[in-house]
């Protein structure tokens, strides 16, 4: 793998900076494990590879170019990850991969699967069950990650669906779990339990969530604070966006509060879009709100929204980085009409008000608690 140009890969359109790279030691260790396996059994190359959770395309592209796989089926939860893979593939003139949803066709009859371990055990549970249910009986799974993000709980999740889980030696602070012997019967039963749901009588809402969506079926504190002041948003707003909608709680609330408005719920995460769709259906609003998977607000026209609700992320992949929110604030500023409002809930210590004023417009504090602040920025 020493000849593959990992250093040339980019994260674009996700946040780029010198300390945030598009590949890491866990990617390279996974590829090393795959290389060893296909040397022992070259028939795997023609069978093709399934890749789940490839952050920016390093595993997919190196598997095609360096290892010689005939094809790769890949699932990336983040739309920005899909775009980064496509951009990197174009720069390196690599073809042979296809994007897939997280469903049976992604893994059907697969003999070899490479997986970047997600931080959410629920998300890993859903991925592992899907592979065990629909891949070939002799499937081999290589699940890798950085040691600082790995827990023994991941081994326990995999052991629910596979008879063999063996950990590799640690290399450059990374490790791979080698997994075999799927139990399809147990896996199929588990998959029937998604999405999970929970009823909140206090807000008259049922929340639905697939594995890995932010906060799962819980009502997170930030969203709770924004819900408490939602009735103070403009009553005449006609075009409303729930930006980074997660499980769709805010979309449900604003659609009920503003019954004559057009509401769009948007998120770059495929699991968030699926969760929001399920939440809207559970609350009788599936025909009322449009759910969109998007990188930022790229599919929304300039100066088209009267109101945007936003509980912003502060991670870029696994890295904590406040600049992630800054890029998205700029997107919101572009999409708002003059006089339109961006309502943001965020950790109070982040101090976003000056940034919001620069990128959107005059910003006032609506509510503040020791942990969270709700602000309203008016597009100038």
mmCIF file of C-alpha atoms in Angstrom:
data_model
loop_
_atom_site.group_PDB
_atom_site.id
_atom_site.type_symbol
_atom_site.label_atom_id
_atom_site.label_comp_id
_atom_site.label_asym_id
_atom_site.label_seq_id
_atom_site.Cartn_x
_atom_site.Cartn_y
_atom_site.Cartn_z
ATOM 1 C CA UNK A 1 0.000 0.000 0.000
ATOM 2 C CA UNK A 2 3.033 2.259 0.126
ATOM 3 C CA UNK A 3 2.439 3.484 -3.439
ATOM 4 C CA UNK A 4 -1.112 4.738 -2.925
ATOM 5 C CA UNK A 5 -1.174 8.565 -2.613
ATOM 6 C CA UNK A 6 -3.072 8.827 0.685
ATOM 7 C CA UNK A 7 -1.587 12.293 1.241
ATOM 8 C CA UNK A 8 -3.337 13.627 -1.871
ATOM 9 C CA UNK A 9 -6.836 12.756 -0.648
ATOM 10 C CA UNK A 10 -9.055 15.648 0.386
ATOM 11 C CA UNK A 11 -12.033 15.973 2.722
ATOM 12 C CA UNK A 12 -13.814 18.509 0.509
ATOM 13 C CA UNK A 13 -16.630 19.523 0.863
ATOM 14 C CA UNK A 14 -16.158 18.714 4.561
ATOM 15 C CA UNK A 15 -13.951 20.941 6.699
ATOM 16 C CA UNK A 16 -10.276 20.989 5.667
ATOM 17 C CA UNK A 17 -7.334 22.160 7.763
ATOM 18 C CA UNK A 18 -3.750 20.984 8.386
ATOM 19 C CA UNK A 19 -4.741 18.935 11.447
ATOM 20 C CA UNK A 20 -7.711 17.246 9.772
ATOM 21 C CA UNK A 21 -6.673 14.604 7.242
ATOM 22 C CA UNK A 22 -8.707 12.582 4.750
ATOM 23 C CA UNK A 23 -7.163 9.250 5.792
ATOM 24 C CA UNK A 24 -5.546 7.806 8.898
ATOM 25 C CA UNK A 25 -3.676 4.811 10.284
ATOM 26 C CA UNK A 26 -6.906 2.848 10.805
ATOM 27 C CA UNK A 27 -7.681 3.086 7.075
ATOM 28 C CA UNK A 28 -4.200 1.830 6.227
ATOM 29 C CA UNK A 29 -4.375 -1.010 8.753
ATOM 30 C CA UNK A 30 -7.724 -2.147 7.343
ATOM 31 C CA UNK A 31 -6.250 -2.148 3.850
ATOM 32 C CA UNK A 32 -3.247 -4.119 5.074
ATOM 33 C CA UNK A 33 -5.585 -6.756 6.518
ATOM 34 C CA UNK A 34 -7.500 -6.904 3.232
ATOM 35 C CA UNK A 35 -4.263 -7.218 1.285
ATOM 36 C CA UNK A 36 -3.193 -10.191 3.388
ATOM 37 C CA UNK A 37 -6.572 -11.864 2.880
ATOM 38 C CA UNK A 38 -6.722 -11.482 -0.901
ATOM 39 C CA UNK A 39 -3.176 -12.772 -1.288
ATOM 40 C CA UNK A 40 -4.299 -15.931 0.494
ATOM 41 C CA UNK A 41 -7.494 -16.147 -1.613
ATOM 42 C CA UNK A 42 -7.276 -14.188 -4.921
ATOM 43 C CA UNK A 43 -10.846 -15.211 -5.839
ATOM 44 C CA UNK A 44 -12.040 -12.544 -3.398
ATOM 45 C CA UNK A 45 -10.896 -9.844 -5.833
ATOM 46 C CA UNK A 46 -13.456 -10.866 -8.439
ATOM 47 C CA UNK A 47 -16.151 -11.367 -5.808
ATOM 48 C CA UNK A 48 -15.869 -7.667 -4.962
ATOM 49 C CA UNK A 49 -15.665 -5.757 -1.691
ATOM 50 C CA UNK A 50 -18.260 -4.092 0.521
ATOM 51 C CA UNK A 51 -17.109 -1.002 2.429
ATOM 52 C CA UNK A 52 -19.190 0.569 5.209
ATOM 53 C CA UNK A 53 -18.282 3.857 6.866
ATOM 54 C CA UNK A 54 -15.449 4.958 4.566
ATOM 55 C CA UNK A 55 -14.970 8.542 5.755
ATOM 56 C CA UNK A 56 -13.548 10.208 2.638
ATOM 57 C CA UNK A 57 -12.904 7.336 0.243
ATOM 58 C CA UNK A 58 -9.424 6.111 1.236
ATOM 59 C CA UNK A 59 -10.471 2.474 1.744
ATOM 60 C CA UNK A 60 -12.619 2.283 -1.382
ATOM 61 C CA UNK A 61 -10.107 3.919 -3.706
ATOM 62 C CA UNK A 62 -7.033 2.069 -2.451
ATOM 63 C CA UNK A 63 -8.908 -1.252 -2.598
ATOM 64 C CA UNK A 64 -9.648 -0.648 -6.280
ATOM 65 C CA UNK A 65 -6.338 0.872 -7.359
ATOM 66 C CA UNK A 66 -3.796 -1.001 -5.229
ATOM 67 C CA UNK A 67 -5.442 -4.250 -4.146
ATOM 68 C CA UNK A 68 -7.170 -4.918 -7.454
ATOM 69 C CA UNK A 69 -10.770 -5.481 -6.399
ATOM 70 C CA UNK A 70 -13.056 -5.648 -9.436
ATOM 71 C CA UNK A 71 -15.772 -3.623 -7.733
ATOM 72 C CA UNK A 72 -16.675 -1.983 -4.437
ATOM 73 C CA UNK A 73 -20.132 -1.436 -2.990
ATOM 74 C CA UNK A 74 -19.852 1.406 -0.503
ATOM 75 C CA UNK A 75 -22.148 2.970 2.076
ATOM 76 C CA UNK A 76 -21.273 6.321 3.665
ATOM 77 C CA UNK A 77 -23.730 7.883 6.066
ATOM 78 C CA UNK A 78 -22.635 11.472 5.396
ATOM 79 C CA UNK A 79 -23.429 13.096 2.068
ATOM 80 C CA UNK A 80 -20.174 15.057 2.392
ATOM 81 C CA UNK A 81 -18.329 11.726 2.564
ATOM 82 C CA UNK A 82 -19.942 10.586 -0.687
ATOM 83 C CA UNK A 83 -18.944 13.827 -2.374
ATOM 84 C CA UNK A 84 -15.384 13.577 -1.055
ATOM 85 C CA UNK A 85 -15.114 10.027 -2.419
ATOM 86 C CA UNK A 86 -16.379 11.161 -5.817
ATOM 87 C CA UNK A 87 -14.022 14.152 -5.892
ATOM 88 C CA UNK A 88 -11.005 12.072 -4.855
ATOM 89 C CA UNK A 89 -11.888 9.372 -7.390
ATOM 90 C CA UNK A 90 -12.061 11.956 -10.150
ATOM 91 C CA UNK A 91 -8.688 13.428 -9.207
ATOM 92 C CA UNK A 92 -7.071 9.972 -9.200
ATOM 93 C CA UNK A 93 -9.018 8.672 -12.249
ATOM 94 C CA UNK A 94 -10.381 5.674 -10.294
ATOM 95 C CA UNK A 95 -13.685 3.979 -11.123
ATOM 96 C CA UNK A 96 -15.405 0.781 -10.061
ATOM 97 C CA UNK A 97 -17.364 1.788 -6.943
ATOM 98 C CA UNK A 98 -21.106 2.218 -6.482
ATOM 99 C CA UNK A 99 -22.946 4.045 -3.692
ATOM 100 C CA UNK A 100 -25.572 2.059 -1.800
ATOM 101 C CA UNK A 101 -28.151 2.743 0.862
ATOM 102 C CA UNK A 102 -27.878 0.852 4.139
ATOM 103 C CA UNK A 103 -30.014 -2.055 3.011
ATOM 104 C CA UNK A 104 -29.837 -5.708 2.004
ATOM 105 C CA UNK A 105 -28.514 -4.983 -1.494
ATOM 106 C CA UNK A 106 -25.422 -3.341 -0.035
ATOM 107 C CA UNK A 107 -24.203 -6.589 1.493
ATOM 108 C CA UNK A 108 -26.140 -9.344 -0.277
ATOM 109 C CA UNK A 109 -23.920 -12.431 -0.772
ATOM 110 C CA UNK A 110 -20.783 -10.446 0.130
ATOM 111 C CA UNK A 111 -17.721 -12.556 0.947
ATOM 112 C CA UNK A 112 -15.574 -9.757 2.349
ATOM 113 C CA UNK A 113 -16.558 -6.550 4.154
ATOM 114 C CA UNK A 114 -14.385 -3.669 5.393
ATOM 115 C CA UNK A 115 -15.934 -1.464 8.054
ATOM 116 C CA UNK A 116 -14.777 1.664 9.892
ATOM 117 C CA UNK A 117 -16.130 1.195 13.392
ATOM 118 C CA UNK A 118 -18.714 3.877 14.234
ATOM 119 C CA UNK A 119 -18.675 5.494 17.666
ATOM 120 C CA UNK A 120 -22.338 4.654 18.237
ATOM 121 C CA UNK A 121 -22.926 1.094 19.457
ATOM 122 C CA UNK A 122 -26.495 1.269 18.133
ATOM 123 C CA UNK A 123 -25.141 2.108 14.692
ATOM 124 C CA UNK A 124 -22.646 -0.761 14.873
ATOM 125 C CA UNK A 125 -25.465 -3.064 15.972
ATOM 126 C CA UNK A 126 -27.502 -2.194 12.890
ATOM 127 C CA UNK A 127 -24.514 -2.537 10.531
ATOM 128 C CA UNK A 128 -23.417 -5.868 12.027
ATOM 129 C CA UNK A 129 -26.933 -7.300 11.917
ATOM 130 C CA UNK A 130 -27.329 -6.278 8.275
ATOM 131 C CA UNK A 131 -24.088 -8.022 7.283
ATOM 132 C CA UNK A 132 -24.890 -11.145 9.287
ATOM 133 C CA UNK A 133 -28.394 -11.327 7.817
ATOM 134 C CA UNK A 134 -27.642 -10.911 4.116
ATOM 135 C CA UNK A 135 -23.943 -11.523 3.378
ATOM 136 C CA UNK A 136 -22.588 -14.929 2.353
ATOM 137 C CA UNK A 137 -22.359 -17.576 5.100
ATOM 138 C CA UNK A 138 -18.561 -17.515 4.733
ATOM 139 C CA UNK A 139 -18.315 -13.724 4.891
ATOM 140 C CA UNK A 140 -15.257 -12.194 6.535
ATOM 141 C CA UNK A 141 -15.587 -8.783 8.162
ATOM 142 C CA UNK A 142 -12.657 -6.515 8.980
ATOM 143 C CA UNK A 143 -13.821 -3.759 11.352
ATOM 144 C CA UNK A 144 -11.175 -1.177 12.181
ATOM 145 C CA UNK A 145 -10.775 2.028 14.120
ATOM 146 C CA UNK A 146 -8.555 4.211 16.252
ATOM 147 C CA UNK A 147 -7.865 2.821 19.704
ATOM 148 C CA UNK A 148 -9.092 6.010 21.397
ATOM 149 C CA UNK A 149 -12.542 5.483 19.873
ATOM 150 C CA UNK A 150 -12.770 1.701 20.400
ATOM 151 C CA UNK A 151 -14.414 -0.013 23.386
ATOM 152 C CA UNK A 152 -14.980 -3.587 24.510
ATOM 153 C CA UNK A 153 -18.664 -2.925 23.931
ATOM 154 C CA UNK A 154 -17.957 -3.099 20.191
ATOM 155 C CA UNK A 155 -16.711 -6.676 20.573
ATOM 156 C CA UNK A 156 -19.883 -7.527 22.497
ATOM 157 C CA UNK A 157 -22.099 -6.099 19.749
ATOM 158 C CA UNK A 158 -20.312 -8.101 17.053
ATOM 159 C CA UNK A 159 -20.505 -11.290 19.131
ATOM 160 C CA UNK A 160 -24.316 -11.001 19.108
ATOM 161 C CA UNK A 161 -24.298 -11.786 15.381
ATOM 162 C CA UNK A 162 -21.008 -13.600 14.685
ATOM 163 C CA UNK A 163 -19.434 -16.702 16.164
ATOM 164 C CA UNK A 164 -15.849 -15.458 15.881
ATOM 165 C CA UNK A 165 -14.464 -12.032 16.812
ATOM 166 C CA UNK A 166 -10.679 -11.738 17.074
ATOM 167 C CA UNK A 167 -8.730 -8.513 17.644
ATOM 168 C CA UNK A 168 -5.520 -7.756 15.760
ATOM 169 C CA UNK A 169 -2.427 -6.355 17.387
ATOM 170 C CA UNK A 170 -2.425 -2.576 17.738
ATOM 171 C CA UNK A 171 -0.551 -0.725 14.978
ATOM 172 C CA UNK A 172 -0.057 3.053 15.069
ATOM 173 C CA UNK A 173 -2.797 3.401 17.699
ATOM 174 C CA UNK A 174 -5.261 1.483 15.531
ATOM 175 C CA UNK A 175 -6.742 -2.001 15.632
ATOM 176 C CA UNK A 176 -8.869 -4.296 13.456
ATOM 177 C CA UNK A 177 -11.485 -6.790 14.648
ATOM 178 C CA UNK A 178 -11.624 -9.895 12.431
ATOM 179 C CA UNK A 179 -15.147 -11.268 12.334
ATOM 180 C CA UNK A 180 -16.609 -14.518 10.908
ATOM 181 C CA UNK A 181 -19.463 -17.045 11.258
ATOM 182 C CA UNK A 182 -22.667 -14.967 10.929
ATOM 183 C CA UNK A 183 -25.907 -15.948 12.651
ATOM 184 C CA UNK A 184 -28.491 -14.787 10.116
ATOM 185 C CA UNK A 185 -31.525 -15.855 12.167
ATOM 186 C CA UNK A 186 -30.581 -13.696 15.157
ATOM 187 C CA UNK A 187 -29.615 -10.827 12.847
ATOM 188 C CA UNK A 188 -32.910 -10.812 10.947
ATOM 189 C CA UNK A 189 -34.858 -10.728 14.199
ATOM 190 C CA UNK A 190 -32.779 -7.784 15.428
ATOM 191 C CA UNK A 191 -33.242 -5.808 12.205
ATOM 192 C CA UNK A 192 -37.018 -6.037 12.584
ATOM 193 C CA UNK A 193 -36.711 -3.864 15.720
ATOM 194 C CA UNK A 194 -35.556 -0.763 13.800
ATOM 195 C CA UNK A 195 -36.373 2.041 13.992
ATOM 196 C CA UNK A 196 -36.675 2.325 17.741
ATOM 197 C CA UNK A 197 -39.326 4.703 19.081
ATOM 198 C CA UNK A 198 -40.270 6.560 22.250
ATOM 199 C CA UNK A 199 -43.348 8.575 23.145
ATOM 200 C CA UNK A 200 -43.015 11.986 24.882
ATOM 201 C CA UNK A 201 -46.404 13.044 26.218
ATOM 202 C CA UNK A 202 -44.998 16.391 27.394
ATOM 203 C CA UNK A 203 -44.579 17.459 23.747
ATOM 204 C CA UNK A 204 -47.205 15.104 22.287
ATOM 205 C CA UNK A 205 -44.605 13.535 20.009
ATOM 206 C CA UNK A 206 -43.267 10.077 19.190
ATOM 207 C CA UNK A 207 -39.570 10.057 18.285
ATOM 208 C CA UNK A 208 -38.208 7.389 15.940
ATOM 209 C CA UNK A 209 -34.526 6.705 15.356
ATOM 210 C CA UNK A 210 -32.221 4.347 13.525
ATOM 211 C CA UNK A 211 -28.786 3.510 14.900
ATOM 212 C CA UNK A 212 -26.344 6.407 14.872
ATOM 213 C CA UNK A 213 -28.694 9.392 14.596
ATOM 214 C CA UNK A 214 -27.826 12.246 16.983
ATOM 215 C CA UNK A 215 -29.411 11.683 20.427
ATOM 216 C CA UNK A 216 -31.221 8.564 19.207
ATOM 217 C CA UNK A 217 -34.758 8.436 20.591
ATOM 218 C CA UNK A 218 -33.833 10.842 23.389
ATOM 219 C CA UNK A 219 -34.977 14.439 23.656
ATOM 220 C CA UNK A 220 -31.596 16.165 23.915
ATOM 221 C CA UNK A 221 -31.238 19.224 26.124
ATOM 222 C CA UNK A 222 -30.411 21.656 23.324
ATOM 223 C CA UNK A 223 -33.455 20.714 21.270
ATOM 224 C CA UNK A 224 -35.580 20.989 24.426
ATOM 225 C CA UNK A 225 -34.402 24.588 24.928
ATOM 226 C CA UNK A 226 -35.237 25.549 21.345
ATOM 227 C CA UNK A 227 -38.638 23.870 21.556
ATOM 228 C CA UNK A 228 -39.414 25.988 24.652
ATOM 229 C CA UNK A 229 -39.148 29.253 22.679
ATOM 230 C CA UNK A 230 -40.378 28.059 19.281
ATOM 231 C CA UNK A 231 -43.622 30.021 19.651
ATOM 232 C CA UNK A 232 -41.527 33.222 19.568
ATOM 233 C CA UNK A 233 -40.426 32.591 15.977
ATOM 234 C CA UNK A 234 -42.143 34.700 13.260
ATOM 235 C CA UNK A 235 -45.798 33.716 12.913
ATOM 236 C CA UNK A 236 -45.831 34.762 9.239
ATOM 237 C CA UNK A 237 -42.864 32.624 8.148
ATOM 238 C CA UNK A 238 -43.870 30.773 4.982
ATOM 239 C CA UNK A 239 -40.709 28.851 4.080
ATOM 240 C CA UNK A 240 -39.102 27.107 7.043
ATOM 241 C CA UNK A 241 -36.077 24.789 7.252
ATOM 242 C CA UNK A 242 -35.128 22.427 10.065
ATOM 243 C CA UNK A 243 -31.377 22.425 9.320
ATOM 244 C CA UNK A 244 -29.557 19.319 10.540
ATOM 245 C CA UNK A 245 -32.899 17.773 11.418
ATOM 246 C CA UNK A 246 -31.638 14.615 13.154
ATOM 247 C CA UNK A 247 -34.644 12.578 14.244
ATOM 248 C CA UNK A 248 -37.028 15.327 13.089
ATOM 249 C CA UNK A 249 -38.287 16.659 16.427
ATOM 250 C CA UNK A 250 -38.065 20.322 15.460
ATOM 251 C CA UNK A 251 -39.662 19.652 12.072
ATOM 252 C CA UNK A 252 -42.658 18.069 13.805
ATOM 253 C CA UNK A 253 -42.990 20.969 16.241
ATOM 254 C CA UNK A 254 -42.691 23.781 13.697
ATOM 255 C CA UNK A 255 -45.036 22.059 11.204
ATOM 256 C CA UNK A 256 -47.692 21.915 13.912
ATOM 257 C CA UNK A 257 -47.041 25.453 15.112
ATOM 258 C CA UNK A 258 -47.074 26.962 11.575
ATOM 259 C CA UNK A 259 -49.652 24.822 9.728
ATOM 260 C CA UNK A 260 -49.726 27.043 6.631
ATOM 261 C CA UNK A 261 -45.959 27.142 6.116
ATOM 262 C CA UNK A 262 -43.849 24.995 3.803
ATOM 263 C CA UNK A 263 -41.405 23.018 5.956
ATOM 264 C CA UNK A 264 -38.230 21.251 4.825
ATOM 265 C CA UNK A 265 -36.206 18.979 7.125
ATOM 266 C CA UNK A 266 -32.645 18.536 5.875
ATOM 267 C CA UNK A 267 -29.597 16.610 7.063
ATOM 268 C CA UNK A 268 -26.455 15.220 5.436
ATOM 269 C CA UNK A 269 -26.788 11.942 7.362
ATOM 270 C CA UNK A 270 -28.706 9.137 5.650
ATOM 271 C CA UNK A 271 -29.652 7.676 9.028
ATOM 272 C CA UNK A 272 -30.989 11.069 10.149
ATOM 273 C CA UNK A 273 -33.103 11.378 7.011
ATOM 274 C CA UNK A 274 -34.516 7.882 7.568
ATOM 275 C CA UNK A 275 -35.165 8.678 11.243
ATOM 276 C CA UNK A 276 -36.876 12.007 10.511
ATOM 277 C CA UNK A 277 -39.029 10.347 7.869
ATOM 278 C CA UNK A 278 -40.121 7.715 10.415
ATOM 279 C CA UNK A 279 -40.754 10.353 13.109
ATOM 280 C CA UNK A 280 -42.934 12.420 10.773
ATOM 281 C CA UNK A 281 -44.914 9.325 9.785
ATOM 282 C CA UNK A 282 -45.385 8.323 13.428
ATOM 283 C CA UNK A 283 -46.850 11.760 14.154
ATOM 284 C CA UNK A 284 -49.151 11.910 11.116
ATOM 285 C CA UNK A 285 -47.042 14.477 9.261
ATOM 286 C CA UNK A 286 -45.387 12.428 6.504
ATOM 287 C CA UNK A 287 -47.121 14.408 3.766
ATOM 288 C CA UNK A 288 -46.632 17.739 5.489
ATOM 289 C CA UNK A 289 -42.817 18.049 5.635
ATOM 290 C CA UNK A 290 -40.283 17.404 2.869
ATOM 291 C CA UNK A 291 -37.206 15.491 4.095
ATOM 292 C CA UNK A 292 -33.997 16.088 2.127
ATOM 293 C CA UNK A 293 -30.501 14.587 2.355
ATOM 294 C CA UNK A 294 -28.066 17.338 1.505
ATOM 295 C CA UNK A 295 -24.544 18.618 2.058
ATOM 296 C CA UNK A 296 -25.244 21.723 4.096
ATOM 297 C CA UNK A 297 -28.051 23.559 2.302
ATOM 298 C CA UNK A 298 -26.614 23.128 -1.178
ATOM 299 C CA UNK A 299 -29.954 22.182 -2.736
ATOM 300 C CA UNK A 300 -31.711 25.250 -1.287
ATOM 301 C CA UNK A 301 -31.846 28.426 -3.364
ATOM 302 C CA UNK A 302 -30.318 31.730 -2.295
ATOM 303 C CA UNK A 303 -32.661 34.016 -0.325
ATOM 304 C CA UNK A 304 -35.448 31.416 -0.221
ATOM 305 C CA UNK A 305 -36.165 30.800 3.493
ATOM 306 C CA UNK A 306 -37.995 32.947 6.024
ATOM 307 C CA UNK A 307 -36.922 30.890 9.053
ATOM 308 C CA UNK A 308 -34.164 28.365 9.715
ATOM 309 C CA UNK A 309 -33.950 26.328 12.932
ATOM 310 C CA UNK A 310 -30.513 24.929 13.754
ATOM 311 C CA UNK A 311 -28.966 22.819 16.502
ATOM 312 C CA UNK A 312 -25.448 22.800 14.990
ATOM 313 C CA UNK A 313 -22.827 20.070 15.162
ATOM 314 C CA UNK A 314 -19.376 20.747 16.572
ATOM 315 C CA UNK A 315 -17.679 17.667 15.123
ATOM 316 C CA UNK A 316 -15.987 17.083 11.776
ATOM 317 C CA UNK A 317 -16.026 13.295 11.630
ATOM 318 C CA UNK A 318 -14.652 12.199 15.000
ATOM 319 C CA UNK A 319 -12.777 15.464 15.559
ATOM 320 C CA UNK A 320 -14.209 18.244 17.731
ATOM 321 C CA UNK A 321 -13.966 21.384 15.612
ATOM 322 C CA UNK A 322 -16.162 24.487 15.962
ATOM 323 C CA UNK A 323 -15.349 25.589 12.389
ATOM 324 C CA UNK A 324 -17.786 22.915 11.239
ATOM 325 C CA UNK A 325 -20.632 25.083 12.518
ATOM 326 C CA UNK A 326 -19.140 28.232 10.982
ATOM 327 C CA UNK A 327 -19.354 26.781 7.462
ATOM 328 C CA UNK A 328 -22.980 25.878 8.066
ATOM 329 C CA UNK A 329 -23.825 29.322 9.499
ATOM 330 C CA UNK A 330 -22.574 30.830 6.232
ATOM 331 C CA UNK A 331 -24.837 28.430 4.320
ATOM 332 C CA UNK A 332 -27.820 29.513 6.401
ATOM 333 C CA UNK A 333 -26.979 33.167 5.744
ATOM 334 C CA UNK A 334 -26.968 32.492 2.002
ATOM 335 C CA UNK A 335 -30.363 30.771 2.046
ATOM 336 C CA UNK A 336 -32.200 33.264 4.269
ATOM 337 C CA UNK A 337 -34.272 36.014 2.687
ATOM 338 C CA UNK A 338 -33.516 39.607 3.767
ATOM 339 C CA UNK A 339 -35.247 39.933 7.116
ATOM 340 C CA UNK A 340 -35.351 36.149 7.549
ATOM 341 C CA UNK A 341 -34.277 34.655 10.869
ATOM 342 C CA UNK A 342 -31.831 31.935 11.909
ATOM 343 C CA UNK A 343 -32.608 30.467 15.327
ATOM 344 C CA UNK A 344 -29.657 28.592 16.820
ATOM 345 C CA UNK A 345 -29.283 26.603 20.028
ATOM 346 C CA UNK A 346 -25.707 25.869 21.081
ATOM 347 C CA UNK A 347 -23.497 25.364 24.112
ATOM 348 C CA UNK A 348 -23.234 28.730 25.836
ATOM 349 C CA UNK A 349 -19.454 28.589 26.155
ATOM 350 C CA UNK A 350 -18.988 28.473 22.357
ATOM 351 C CA UNK A 351 -19.863 32.163 22.060
ATOM 352 C CA UNK A 352 -21.223 32.085 18.515
ATOM 353 C CA UNK A 353 -22.872 35.537 18.601
ATOM 354 C CA UNK A 354 -20.011 37.489 16.916
ATOM 355 C CA UNK A 355 -19.684 34.836 14.210
ATOM 356 C CA UNK A 356 -23.428 34.811 13.577
ATOM 357 C CA UNK A 357 -23.480 38.599 13.349
ATOM 358 C CA UNK A 358 -20.729 38.539 10.721
ATOM 359 C CA UNK A 359 -22.150 35.687 8.649
ATOM 360 C CA UNK A 360 -25.909 36.283 8.971
ATOM 361 C CA UNK A 361 -26.796 39.593 10.600
ATOM 362 C CA UNK A 362 -27.764 41.288 13.844
ATOM 363 C CA UNK A 363 -27.936 38.637 16.571
ATOM 364 C CA UNK A 364 -29.800 38.717 19.861
ATOM 365 C CA UNK A 365 -29.949 36.252 22.712
ATOM 366 C CA UNK A 366 -33.420 34.791 23.177
ATOM 367 C CA UNK A 367 -32.681 32.481 26.092
ATOM 368 C CA UNK A 368 -29.653 31.464 28.128
ATOM 369 C CA UNK A 369 -29.031 28.717 30.661
ATOM 370 C CA UNK A 370 -25.688 27.753 32.226
ATOM 371 C CA UNK A 371 -25.250 25.172 29.467
ATOM 372 C CA UNK A 372 -27.183 26.353 26.389
ATOM 373 C CA UNK A 373 -28.072 29.582 24.603
ATOM 374 C CA UNK A 374 -30.729 30.236 21.996
ATOM 375 C CA UNK A 375 -30.005 33.090 19.592
ATOM 376 C CA UNK A 376 -31.918 34.760 16.773
ATOM 377 C CA UNK A 377 -29.942 36.233 13.852
ATOM 378 C CA UNK A 378 -31.770 38.444 11.342
ATOM 379 C CA UNK A 379 -30.488 38.519 7.767
ATOM 380 C CA UNK A 380 -29.515 42.057 6.848
#
